[in-house]
mmCIF file of C-alpha atoms in Angstrom:
data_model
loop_
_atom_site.group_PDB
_atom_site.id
_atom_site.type_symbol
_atom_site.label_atom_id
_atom_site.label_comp_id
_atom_site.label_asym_id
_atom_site.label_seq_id
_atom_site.Cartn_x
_atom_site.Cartn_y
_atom_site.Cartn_z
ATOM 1 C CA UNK A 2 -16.189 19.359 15.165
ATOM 2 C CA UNK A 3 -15.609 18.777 18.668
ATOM 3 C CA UNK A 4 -12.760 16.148 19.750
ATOM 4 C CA UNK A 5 -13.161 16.290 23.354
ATOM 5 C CA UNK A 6 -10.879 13.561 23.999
ATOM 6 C CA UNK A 7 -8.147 15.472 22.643
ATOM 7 C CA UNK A 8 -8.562 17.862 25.105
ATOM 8 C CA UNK A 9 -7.830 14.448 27.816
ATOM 9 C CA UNK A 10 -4.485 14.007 26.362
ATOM 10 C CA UNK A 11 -6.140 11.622 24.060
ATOM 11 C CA UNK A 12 -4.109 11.208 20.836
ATOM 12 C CA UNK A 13 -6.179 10.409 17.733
ATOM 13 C CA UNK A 14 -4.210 7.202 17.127
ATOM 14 C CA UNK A 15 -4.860 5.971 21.098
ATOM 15 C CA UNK A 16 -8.297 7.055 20.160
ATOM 16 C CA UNK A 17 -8.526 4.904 17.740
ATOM 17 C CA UNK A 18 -7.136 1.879 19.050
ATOM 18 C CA UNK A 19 -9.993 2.237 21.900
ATOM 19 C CA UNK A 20 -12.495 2.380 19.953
ATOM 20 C CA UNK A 21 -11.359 -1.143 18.168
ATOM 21 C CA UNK A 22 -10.701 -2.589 21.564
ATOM 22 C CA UNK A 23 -14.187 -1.778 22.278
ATOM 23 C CA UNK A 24 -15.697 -3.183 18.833
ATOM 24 C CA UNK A 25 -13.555 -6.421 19.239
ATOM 25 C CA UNK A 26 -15.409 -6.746 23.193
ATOM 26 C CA UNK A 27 -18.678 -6.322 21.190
ATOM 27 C CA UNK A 28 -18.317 -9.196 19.220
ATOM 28 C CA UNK A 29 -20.029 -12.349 19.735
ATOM 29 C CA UNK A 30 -17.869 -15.169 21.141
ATOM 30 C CA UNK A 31 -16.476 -17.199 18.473
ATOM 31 C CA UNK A 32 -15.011 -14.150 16.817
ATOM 32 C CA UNK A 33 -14.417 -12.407 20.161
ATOM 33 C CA UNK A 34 -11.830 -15.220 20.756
ATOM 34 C CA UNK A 35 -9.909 -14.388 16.916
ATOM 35 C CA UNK A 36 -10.591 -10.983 16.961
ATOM 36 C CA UNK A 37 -9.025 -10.292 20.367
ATOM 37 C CA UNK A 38 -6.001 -11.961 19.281
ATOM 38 C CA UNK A 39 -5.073 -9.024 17.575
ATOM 39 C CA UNK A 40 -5.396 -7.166 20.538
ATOM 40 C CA UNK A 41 -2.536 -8.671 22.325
ATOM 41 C CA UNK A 42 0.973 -6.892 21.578
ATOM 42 C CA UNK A 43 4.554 -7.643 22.968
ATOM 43 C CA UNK A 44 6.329 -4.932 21.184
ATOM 44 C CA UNK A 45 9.610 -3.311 23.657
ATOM 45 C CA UNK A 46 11.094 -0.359 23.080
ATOM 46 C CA UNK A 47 14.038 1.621 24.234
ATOM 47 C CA UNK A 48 15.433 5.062 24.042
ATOM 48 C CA UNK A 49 18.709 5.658 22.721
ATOM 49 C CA UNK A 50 21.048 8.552 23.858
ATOM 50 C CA UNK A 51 24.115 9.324 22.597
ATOM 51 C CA UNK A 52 24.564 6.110 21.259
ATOM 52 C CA UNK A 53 23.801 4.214 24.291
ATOM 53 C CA UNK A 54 20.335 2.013 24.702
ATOM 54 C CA UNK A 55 18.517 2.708 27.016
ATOM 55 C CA UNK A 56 15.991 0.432 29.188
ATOM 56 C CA UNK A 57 13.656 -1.626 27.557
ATOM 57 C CA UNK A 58 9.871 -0.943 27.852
ATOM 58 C CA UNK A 59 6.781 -2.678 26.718
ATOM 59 C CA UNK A 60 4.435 -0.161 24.980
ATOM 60 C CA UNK A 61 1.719 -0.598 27.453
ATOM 61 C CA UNK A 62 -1.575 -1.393 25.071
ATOM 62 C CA UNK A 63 -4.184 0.488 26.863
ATOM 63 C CA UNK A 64 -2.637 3.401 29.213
ATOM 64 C CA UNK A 65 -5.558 5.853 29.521
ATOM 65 C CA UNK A 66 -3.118 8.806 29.919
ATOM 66 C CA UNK B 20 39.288 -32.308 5.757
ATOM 67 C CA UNK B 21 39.588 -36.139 6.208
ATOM 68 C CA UNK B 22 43.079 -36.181 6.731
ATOM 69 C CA UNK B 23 43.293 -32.878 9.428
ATOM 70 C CA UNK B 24 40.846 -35.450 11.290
ATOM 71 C CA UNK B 25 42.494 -38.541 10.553
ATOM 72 C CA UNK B 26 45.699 -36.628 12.756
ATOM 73 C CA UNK B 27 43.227 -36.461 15.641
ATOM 74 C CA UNK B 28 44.308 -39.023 18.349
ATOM 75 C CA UNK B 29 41.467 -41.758 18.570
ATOM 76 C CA UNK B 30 39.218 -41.865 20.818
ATOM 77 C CA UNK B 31 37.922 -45.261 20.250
ATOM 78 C CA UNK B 32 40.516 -47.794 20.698
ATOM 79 C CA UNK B 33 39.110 -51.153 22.131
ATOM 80 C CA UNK B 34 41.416 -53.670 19.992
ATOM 81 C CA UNK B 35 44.609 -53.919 19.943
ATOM 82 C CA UNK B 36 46.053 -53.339 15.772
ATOM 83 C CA UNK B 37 48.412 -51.964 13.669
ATOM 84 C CA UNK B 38 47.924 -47.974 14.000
ATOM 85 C CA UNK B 39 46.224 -47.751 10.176
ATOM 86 C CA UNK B 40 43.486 -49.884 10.639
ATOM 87 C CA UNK B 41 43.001 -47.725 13.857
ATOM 88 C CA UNK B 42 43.041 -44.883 12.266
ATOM 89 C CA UNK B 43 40.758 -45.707 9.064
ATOM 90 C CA UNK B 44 38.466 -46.764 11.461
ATOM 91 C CA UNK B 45 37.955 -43.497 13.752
ATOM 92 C CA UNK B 46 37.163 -41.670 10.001
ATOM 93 C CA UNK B 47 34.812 -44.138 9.643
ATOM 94 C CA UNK B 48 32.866 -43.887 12.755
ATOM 95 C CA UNK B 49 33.565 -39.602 12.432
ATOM 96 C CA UNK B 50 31.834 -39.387 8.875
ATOM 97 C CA UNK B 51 29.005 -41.623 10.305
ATOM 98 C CA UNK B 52 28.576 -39.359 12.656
ATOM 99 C CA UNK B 53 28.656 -36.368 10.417
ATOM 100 C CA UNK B 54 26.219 -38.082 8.483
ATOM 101 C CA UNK B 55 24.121 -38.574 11.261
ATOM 102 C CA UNK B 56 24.248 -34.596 12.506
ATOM 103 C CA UNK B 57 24.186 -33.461 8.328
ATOM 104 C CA UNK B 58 20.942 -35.442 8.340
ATOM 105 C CA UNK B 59 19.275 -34.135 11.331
ATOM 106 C CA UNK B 60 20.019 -30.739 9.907
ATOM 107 C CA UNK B 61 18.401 -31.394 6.751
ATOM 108 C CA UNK B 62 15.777 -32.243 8.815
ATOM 109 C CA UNK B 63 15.466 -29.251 10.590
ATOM 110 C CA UNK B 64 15.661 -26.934 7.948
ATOM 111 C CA UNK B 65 13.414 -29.047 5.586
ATOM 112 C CA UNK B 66 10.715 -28.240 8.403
ATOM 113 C CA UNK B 67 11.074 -24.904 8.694
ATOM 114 C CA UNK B 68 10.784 -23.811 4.870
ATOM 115 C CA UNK B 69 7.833 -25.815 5.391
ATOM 116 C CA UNK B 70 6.632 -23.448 8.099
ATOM 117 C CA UNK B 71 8.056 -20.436 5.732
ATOM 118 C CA UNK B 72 6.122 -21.343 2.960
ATOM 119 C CA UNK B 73 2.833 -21.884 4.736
ATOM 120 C CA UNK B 74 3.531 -17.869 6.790
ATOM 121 C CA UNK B 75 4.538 -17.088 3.437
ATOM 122 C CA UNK B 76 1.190 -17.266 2.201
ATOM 123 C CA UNK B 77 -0.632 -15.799 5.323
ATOM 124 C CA UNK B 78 1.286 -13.279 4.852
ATOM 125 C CA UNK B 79 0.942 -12.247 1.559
ATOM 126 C CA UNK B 80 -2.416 -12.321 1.864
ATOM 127 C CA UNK B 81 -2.298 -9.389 4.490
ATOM 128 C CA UNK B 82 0.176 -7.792 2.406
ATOM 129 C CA UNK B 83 -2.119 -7.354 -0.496
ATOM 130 C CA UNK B 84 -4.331 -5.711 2.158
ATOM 131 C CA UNK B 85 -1.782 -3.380 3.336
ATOM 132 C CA UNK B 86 -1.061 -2.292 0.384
ATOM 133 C CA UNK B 87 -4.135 -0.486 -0.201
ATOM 134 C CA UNK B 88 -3.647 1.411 3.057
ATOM 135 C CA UNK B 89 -0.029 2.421 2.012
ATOM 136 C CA UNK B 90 -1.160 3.377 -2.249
ATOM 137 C CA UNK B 91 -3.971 5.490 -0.607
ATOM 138 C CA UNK B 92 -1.564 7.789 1.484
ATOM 139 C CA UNK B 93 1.317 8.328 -0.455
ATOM 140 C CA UNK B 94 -1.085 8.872 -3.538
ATOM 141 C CA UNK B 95 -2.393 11.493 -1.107
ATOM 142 C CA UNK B 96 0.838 12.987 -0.757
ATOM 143 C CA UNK B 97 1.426 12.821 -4.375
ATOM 144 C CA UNK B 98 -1.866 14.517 -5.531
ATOM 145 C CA UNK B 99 -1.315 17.064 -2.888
ATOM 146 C CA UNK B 100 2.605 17.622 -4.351
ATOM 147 C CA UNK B 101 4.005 17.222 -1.047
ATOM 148 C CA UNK B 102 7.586 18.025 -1.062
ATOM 149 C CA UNK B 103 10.118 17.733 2.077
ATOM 150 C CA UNK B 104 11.079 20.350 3.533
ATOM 151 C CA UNK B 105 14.622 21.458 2.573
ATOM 152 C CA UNK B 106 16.879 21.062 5.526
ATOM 153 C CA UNK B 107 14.402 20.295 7.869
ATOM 154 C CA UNK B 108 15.031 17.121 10.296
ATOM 155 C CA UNK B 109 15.193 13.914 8.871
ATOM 156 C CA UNK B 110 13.853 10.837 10.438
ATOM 157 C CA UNK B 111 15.032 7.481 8.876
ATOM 158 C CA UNK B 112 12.835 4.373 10.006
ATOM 159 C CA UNK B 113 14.497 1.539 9.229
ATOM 160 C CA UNK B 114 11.825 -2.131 9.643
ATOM 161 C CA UNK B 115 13.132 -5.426 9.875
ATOM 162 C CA UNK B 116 12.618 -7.930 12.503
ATOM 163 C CA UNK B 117 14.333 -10.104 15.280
ATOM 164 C CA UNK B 118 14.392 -13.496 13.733
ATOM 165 C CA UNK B 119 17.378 -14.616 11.976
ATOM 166 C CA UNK B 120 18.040 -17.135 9.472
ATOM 167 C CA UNK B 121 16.510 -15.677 6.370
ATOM 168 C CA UNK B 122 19.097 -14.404 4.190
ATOM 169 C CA UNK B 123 20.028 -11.003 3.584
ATOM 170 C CA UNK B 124 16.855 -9.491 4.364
ATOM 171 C CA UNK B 125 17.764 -7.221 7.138
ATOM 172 C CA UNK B 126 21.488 -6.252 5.573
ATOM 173 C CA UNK B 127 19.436 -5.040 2.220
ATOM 174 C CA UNK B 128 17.590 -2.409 4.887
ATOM 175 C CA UNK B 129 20.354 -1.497 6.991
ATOM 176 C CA UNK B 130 22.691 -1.122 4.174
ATOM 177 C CA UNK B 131 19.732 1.215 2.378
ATOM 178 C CA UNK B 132 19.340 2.752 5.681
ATOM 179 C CA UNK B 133 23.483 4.143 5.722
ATOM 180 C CA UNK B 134 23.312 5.366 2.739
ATOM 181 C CA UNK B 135 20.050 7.440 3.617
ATOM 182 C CA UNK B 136 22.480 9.067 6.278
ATOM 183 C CA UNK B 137 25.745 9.177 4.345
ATOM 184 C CA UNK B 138 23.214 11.723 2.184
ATOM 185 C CA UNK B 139 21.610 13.326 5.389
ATOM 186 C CA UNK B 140 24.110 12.730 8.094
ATOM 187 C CA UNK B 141 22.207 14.787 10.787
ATOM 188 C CA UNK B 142 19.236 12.659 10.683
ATOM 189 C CA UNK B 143 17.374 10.323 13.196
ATOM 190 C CA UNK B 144 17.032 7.037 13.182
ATOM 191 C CA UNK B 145 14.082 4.843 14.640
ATOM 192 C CA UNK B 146 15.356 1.178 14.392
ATOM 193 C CA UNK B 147 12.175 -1.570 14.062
ATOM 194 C CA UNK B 148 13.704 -4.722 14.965
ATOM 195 C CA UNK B 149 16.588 -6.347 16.681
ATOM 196 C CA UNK B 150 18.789 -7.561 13.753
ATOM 197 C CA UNK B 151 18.943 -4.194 12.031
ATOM 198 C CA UNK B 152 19.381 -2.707 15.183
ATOM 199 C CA UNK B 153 22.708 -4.944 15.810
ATOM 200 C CA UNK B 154 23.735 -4.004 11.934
ATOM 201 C CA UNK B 155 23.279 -0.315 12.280
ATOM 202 C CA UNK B 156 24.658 0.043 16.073
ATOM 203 C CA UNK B 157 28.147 -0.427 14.604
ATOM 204 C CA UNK B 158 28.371 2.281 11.957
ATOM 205 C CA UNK B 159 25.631 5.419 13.369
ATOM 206 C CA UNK B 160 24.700 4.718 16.725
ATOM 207 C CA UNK B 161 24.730 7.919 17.612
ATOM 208 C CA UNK B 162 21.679 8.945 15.382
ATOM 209 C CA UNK B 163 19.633 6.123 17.075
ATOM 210 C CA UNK B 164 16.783 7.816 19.161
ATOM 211 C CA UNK B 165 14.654 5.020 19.589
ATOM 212 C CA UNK B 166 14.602 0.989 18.755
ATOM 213 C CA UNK B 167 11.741 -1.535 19.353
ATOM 214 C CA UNK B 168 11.899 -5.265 19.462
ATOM 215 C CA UNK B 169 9.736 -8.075 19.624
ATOM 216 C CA UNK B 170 8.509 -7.264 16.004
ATOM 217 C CA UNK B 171 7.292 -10.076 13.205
ATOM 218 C CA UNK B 172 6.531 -13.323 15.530
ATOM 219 C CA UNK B 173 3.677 -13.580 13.390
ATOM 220 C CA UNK B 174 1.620 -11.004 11.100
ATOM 221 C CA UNK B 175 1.960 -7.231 12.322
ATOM 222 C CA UNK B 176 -1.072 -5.968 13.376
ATOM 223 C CA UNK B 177 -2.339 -2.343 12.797
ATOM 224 C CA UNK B 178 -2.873 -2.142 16.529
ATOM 225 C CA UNK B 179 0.976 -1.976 16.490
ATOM 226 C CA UNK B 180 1.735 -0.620 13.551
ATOM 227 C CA UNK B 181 -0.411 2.192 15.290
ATOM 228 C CA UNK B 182 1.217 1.705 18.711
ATOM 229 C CA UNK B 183 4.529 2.345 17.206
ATOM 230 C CA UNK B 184 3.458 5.438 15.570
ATOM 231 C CA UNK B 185 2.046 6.861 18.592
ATOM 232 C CA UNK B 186 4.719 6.155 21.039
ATOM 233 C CA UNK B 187 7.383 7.734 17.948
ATOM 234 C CA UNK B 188 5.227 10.561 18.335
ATOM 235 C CA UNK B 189 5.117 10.417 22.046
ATOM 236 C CA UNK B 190 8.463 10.484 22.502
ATOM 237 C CA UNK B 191 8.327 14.072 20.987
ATOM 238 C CA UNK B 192 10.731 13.200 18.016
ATOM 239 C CA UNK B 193 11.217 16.192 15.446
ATOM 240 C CA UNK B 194 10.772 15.936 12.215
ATOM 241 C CA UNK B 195 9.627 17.242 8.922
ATOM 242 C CA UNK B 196 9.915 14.618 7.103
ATOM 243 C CA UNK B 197 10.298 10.754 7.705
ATOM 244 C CA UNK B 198 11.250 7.895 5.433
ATOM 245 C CA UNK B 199 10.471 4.351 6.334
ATOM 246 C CA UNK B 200 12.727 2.222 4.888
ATOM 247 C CA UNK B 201 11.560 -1.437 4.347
ATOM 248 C CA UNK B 202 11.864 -4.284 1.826
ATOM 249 C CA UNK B 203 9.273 -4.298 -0.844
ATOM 250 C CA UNK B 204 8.141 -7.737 -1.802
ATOM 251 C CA UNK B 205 8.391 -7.769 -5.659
ATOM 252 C CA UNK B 206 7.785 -11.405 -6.130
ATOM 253 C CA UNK B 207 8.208 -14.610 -3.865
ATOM 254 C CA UNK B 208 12.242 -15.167 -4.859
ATOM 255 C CA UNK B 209 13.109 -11.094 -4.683
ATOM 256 C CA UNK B 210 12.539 -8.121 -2.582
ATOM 257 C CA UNK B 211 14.003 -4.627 -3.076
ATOM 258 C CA UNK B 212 14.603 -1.996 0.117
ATOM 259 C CA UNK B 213 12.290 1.018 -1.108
ATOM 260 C CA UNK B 214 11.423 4.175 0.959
ATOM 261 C CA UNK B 215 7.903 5.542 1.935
ATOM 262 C CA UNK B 216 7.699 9.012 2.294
ATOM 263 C CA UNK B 217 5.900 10.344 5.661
ATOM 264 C CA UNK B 218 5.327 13.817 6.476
ATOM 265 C CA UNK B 219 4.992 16.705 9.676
ATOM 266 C CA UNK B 220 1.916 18.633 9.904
ATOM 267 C CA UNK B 221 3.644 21.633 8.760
ATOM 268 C CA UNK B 222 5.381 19.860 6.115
ATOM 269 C CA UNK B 223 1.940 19.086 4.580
ATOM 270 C CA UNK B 224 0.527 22.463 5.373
ATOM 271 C CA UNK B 225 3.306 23.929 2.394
ATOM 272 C CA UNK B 226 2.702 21.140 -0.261
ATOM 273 C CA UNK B 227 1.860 22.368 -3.196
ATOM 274 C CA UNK B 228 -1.521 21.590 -4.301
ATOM 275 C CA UNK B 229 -2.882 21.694 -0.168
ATOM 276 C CA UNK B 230 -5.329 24.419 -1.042
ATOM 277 C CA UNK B 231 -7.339 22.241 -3.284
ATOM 278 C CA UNK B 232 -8.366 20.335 0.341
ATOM 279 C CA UNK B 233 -10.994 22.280 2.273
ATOM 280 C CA UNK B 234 -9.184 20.929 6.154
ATOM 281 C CA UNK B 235 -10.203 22.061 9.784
ATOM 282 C CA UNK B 236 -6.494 22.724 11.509
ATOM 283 C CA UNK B 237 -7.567 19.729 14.345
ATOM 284 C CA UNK B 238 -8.206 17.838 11.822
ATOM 285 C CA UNK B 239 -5.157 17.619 10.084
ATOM 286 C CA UNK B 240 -2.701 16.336 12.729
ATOM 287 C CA UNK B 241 -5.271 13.620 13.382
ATOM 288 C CA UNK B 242 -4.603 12.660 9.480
ATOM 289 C CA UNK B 243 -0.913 13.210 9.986
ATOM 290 C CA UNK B 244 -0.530 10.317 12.866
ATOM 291 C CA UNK B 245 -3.407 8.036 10.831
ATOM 292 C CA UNK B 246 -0.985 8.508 7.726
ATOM 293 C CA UNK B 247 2.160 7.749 9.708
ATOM 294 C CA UNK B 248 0.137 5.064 11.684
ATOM 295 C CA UNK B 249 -0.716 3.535 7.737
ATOM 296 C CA UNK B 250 2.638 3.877 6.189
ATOM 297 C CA UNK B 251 4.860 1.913 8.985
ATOM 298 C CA UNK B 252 1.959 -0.495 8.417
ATOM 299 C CA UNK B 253 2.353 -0.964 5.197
ATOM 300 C CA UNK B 254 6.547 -1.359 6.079
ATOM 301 C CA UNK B 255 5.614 -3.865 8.847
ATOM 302 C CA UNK B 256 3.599 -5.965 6.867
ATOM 303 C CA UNK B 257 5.240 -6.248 3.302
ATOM 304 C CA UNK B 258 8.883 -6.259 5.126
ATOM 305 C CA UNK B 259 7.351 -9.388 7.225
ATOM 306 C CA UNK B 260 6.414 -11.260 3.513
ATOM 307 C CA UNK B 261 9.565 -10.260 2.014
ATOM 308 C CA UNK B 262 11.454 -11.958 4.888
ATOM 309 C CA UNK B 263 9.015 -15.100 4.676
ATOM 310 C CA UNK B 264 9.817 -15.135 1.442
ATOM 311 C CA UNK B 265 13.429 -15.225 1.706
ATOM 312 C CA UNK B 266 13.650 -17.234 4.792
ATOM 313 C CA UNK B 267 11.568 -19.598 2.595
ATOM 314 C CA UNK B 268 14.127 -19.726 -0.154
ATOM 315 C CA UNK B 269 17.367 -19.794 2.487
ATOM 316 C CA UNK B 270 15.611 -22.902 3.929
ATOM 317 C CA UNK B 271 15.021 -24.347 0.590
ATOM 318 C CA UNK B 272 18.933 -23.488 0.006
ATOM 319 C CA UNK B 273 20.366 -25.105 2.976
ATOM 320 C CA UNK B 274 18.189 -28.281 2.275
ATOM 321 C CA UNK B 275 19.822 -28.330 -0.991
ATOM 322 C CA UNK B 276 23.151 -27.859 0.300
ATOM 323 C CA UNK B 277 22.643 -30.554 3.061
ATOM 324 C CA UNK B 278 21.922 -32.874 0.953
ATOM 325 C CA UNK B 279 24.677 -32.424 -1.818
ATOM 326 C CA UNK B 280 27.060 -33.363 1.504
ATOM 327 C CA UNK B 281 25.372 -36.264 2.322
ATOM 328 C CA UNK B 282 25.331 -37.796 -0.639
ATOM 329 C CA UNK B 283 29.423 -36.849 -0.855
ATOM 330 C CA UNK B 284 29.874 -38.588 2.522
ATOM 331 C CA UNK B 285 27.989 -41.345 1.969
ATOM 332 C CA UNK B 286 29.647 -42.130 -1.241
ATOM 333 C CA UNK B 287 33.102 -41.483 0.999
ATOM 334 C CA UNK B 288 31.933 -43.786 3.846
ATOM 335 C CA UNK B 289 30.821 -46.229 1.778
ATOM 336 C CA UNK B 290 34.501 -46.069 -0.189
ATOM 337 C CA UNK B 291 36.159 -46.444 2.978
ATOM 338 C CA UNK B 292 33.966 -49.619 4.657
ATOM 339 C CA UNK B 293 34.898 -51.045 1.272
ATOM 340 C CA UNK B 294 38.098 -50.111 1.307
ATOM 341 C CA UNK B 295 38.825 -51.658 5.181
ATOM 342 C CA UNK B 296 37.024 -55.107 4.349
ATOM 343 C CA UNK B 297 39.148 -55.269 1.139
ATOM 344 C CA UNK B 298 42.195 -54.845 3.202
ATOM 345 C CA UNK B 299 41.391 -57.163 6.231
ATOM 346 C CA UNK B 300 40.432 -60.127 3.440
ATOM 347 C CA UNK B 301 43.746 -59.341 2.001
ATOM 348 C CA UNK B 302 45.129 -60.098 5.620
ATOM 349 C CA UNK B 303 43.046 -63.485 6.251
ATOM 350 C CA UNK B 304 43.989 -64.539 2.856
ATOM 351 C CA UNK B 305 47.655 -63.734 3.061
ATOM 352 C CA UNK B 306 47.477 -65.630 6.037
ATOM 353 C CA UNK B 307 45.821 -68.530 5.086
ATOM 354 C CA UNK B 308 47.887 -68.980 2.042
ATOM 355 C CA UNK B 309 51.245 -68.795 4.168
ATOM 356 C CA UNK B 310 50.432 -71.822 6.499
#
């Protein structure tokens, strides 16, 4: 078995989520529109250091790495 | 209450009388307009169970869903007799959400969450969601390594569910062994904290019954971050019905309460027009009878 977007820097859950982005763009309009509302996420995060927050950053959705 | 307000100097004053009937009126016109604010309230919070109930229901649909994803991996982990690893790195990920006003939701994870590190001090937390975030900064800050916010507007997705998992894993967090600590919906008026188990690739390699799987070694870290991915689904999802659930019944409490006050200061209100009319026909009769 060959995973030769591993080898990119392609994680298998980033793989994943491509591959759904790319079904949901397949779809025919009407679900097109309700399936891609999934697609959208607003989720921050921040690192923490010694007890300290750090900035907050979106997780970017689709950052081919 | 009525008489720390009835000390208040009046604002009202247009006539010219005797300082009781001043004063007797000013409670009136303040419990009117407690009645008035009480109502509104009621309002409010009558509307927004309403908007509980009807999430409520969305949501336990797509909780029923996500169960299956999170009974399939952890009965993988069972059949395969996975055990932690002991003294290996502990990673404690604690879901809730940012919205308020729906009861003691995010206290029963938080508080489930310190005790998980008053047993493993050393170990890591990942906080999911700005109200357990502000509950656990006070007591363990310093095991915080990462937070996220901006979690349960509506129905978590697996696109974040899986977005989460992959940037935990980005972020090059150690650990052998995590546990994702969320409330587990056991019926529409309770919800318990419980823990899912998650697991390192090399804490799987050593369960017990592992040899029974026939696994390519690629292979298996891809079913590591697709179990981790599943399992803080499964947290997202029946943590967001257990707190439409309970922000359901909070909503349905405060209604109730609302309107037990009303119906004291109406009865109070109405007492005290009563009351003033009684005395100020008093007056005109007194009056009239001394001429």
């Amino acid at each position: 078995m060959a995973f030769s977007w591993k080898t990119a820097g392609i994680t298998y859950l980033k793989y994943t989520q491509i591959c759904a982005r790319a079904v949901r763009n397949a779809l025919k309009e009407e679900q097109r529109l309700i399936a891609q509302k999934r697609d959208e996420q607003g989720i921050k995060y921040a690192k923490w250091e010694n007890g300290k927050q750090g900035e907050l950053k979106p997780i970017v959705p689709q950052q081919h790495s | 209450m009525f008489t720390l307000r009835a000390i208040r100097p009046v604002v009202v004053n247009t006539t010219q009388s005797i300082g009781y009937q001043n004063r007797n009126y000013a409670t009136l016109k303040e419990i009117q307009l407690r009645l008035k604010s009480i109502n509104s309230i009621a309002k409010i919070t009558k509307s927004m169970k309403m908007i509980a109930s009807t999430k409520m229901t969305r949501a336990q649909k797509a909780m029923e869903i996500a169960r299956v994803f999170g009974t399939t991996q952890t009965g993988l982990f069972t059949y395969a007799d996975t055990k932690p690893t002991e003294g290996g790195n502990t990673l404690v990920i604690t879901v809730s959400s940012d919205r308020g006003l729906c009861g003691g939701i995010h206290s029963s994870v938080s508080k489930r969450s310190k005790k998980f590190i008053e047993e493993n001090p050393s170990s890591q937390i990942i906080v999911l969601g700005d109200k357990a975030k502000g509950q656990l900064q006070r007591t363990v800050r310093e095991n915080i390594k990462l937070s996220f916010n901006q979690i349960g507007r509506s129905i978590p997705t697996y696109n974040e569910a899986s977005s989460i998992a992959d940037t935990i894993l980005k972020e090059k967090i150690d650990f052998d062994q995590a546990a994702i600590i969320y409330n587990y919906f056991i019926s529409v008026i309770s919800y318990e904290a419980k823990i899912i188990p998650a697991f390192s690739v090399s804490t799987f390699a050593k369960s017990g019954n592992f040899d029974s799987y026939e696994v390519e070694d690629d292979v298996l870290e891809h079913l590591q971050e697709f179990a981790f991915a599943n399992s803080i689904y499964w947290g997202l999802v029946e943590g967001h019905a257990a707190e439409m659930a309970s922000k359901r019944s909070a909503m349905e409490n405060a209604t109730k309460n609302a309107g037990e006050i009303i119906e004291k200061l109406t009865m109070t209100y109405n007492r005290g027009r009563q009351a003033a009319i009684t005395n100020e026909l008093v007056d005109i009769i007194t009056g009239a009878s001394a001429l």
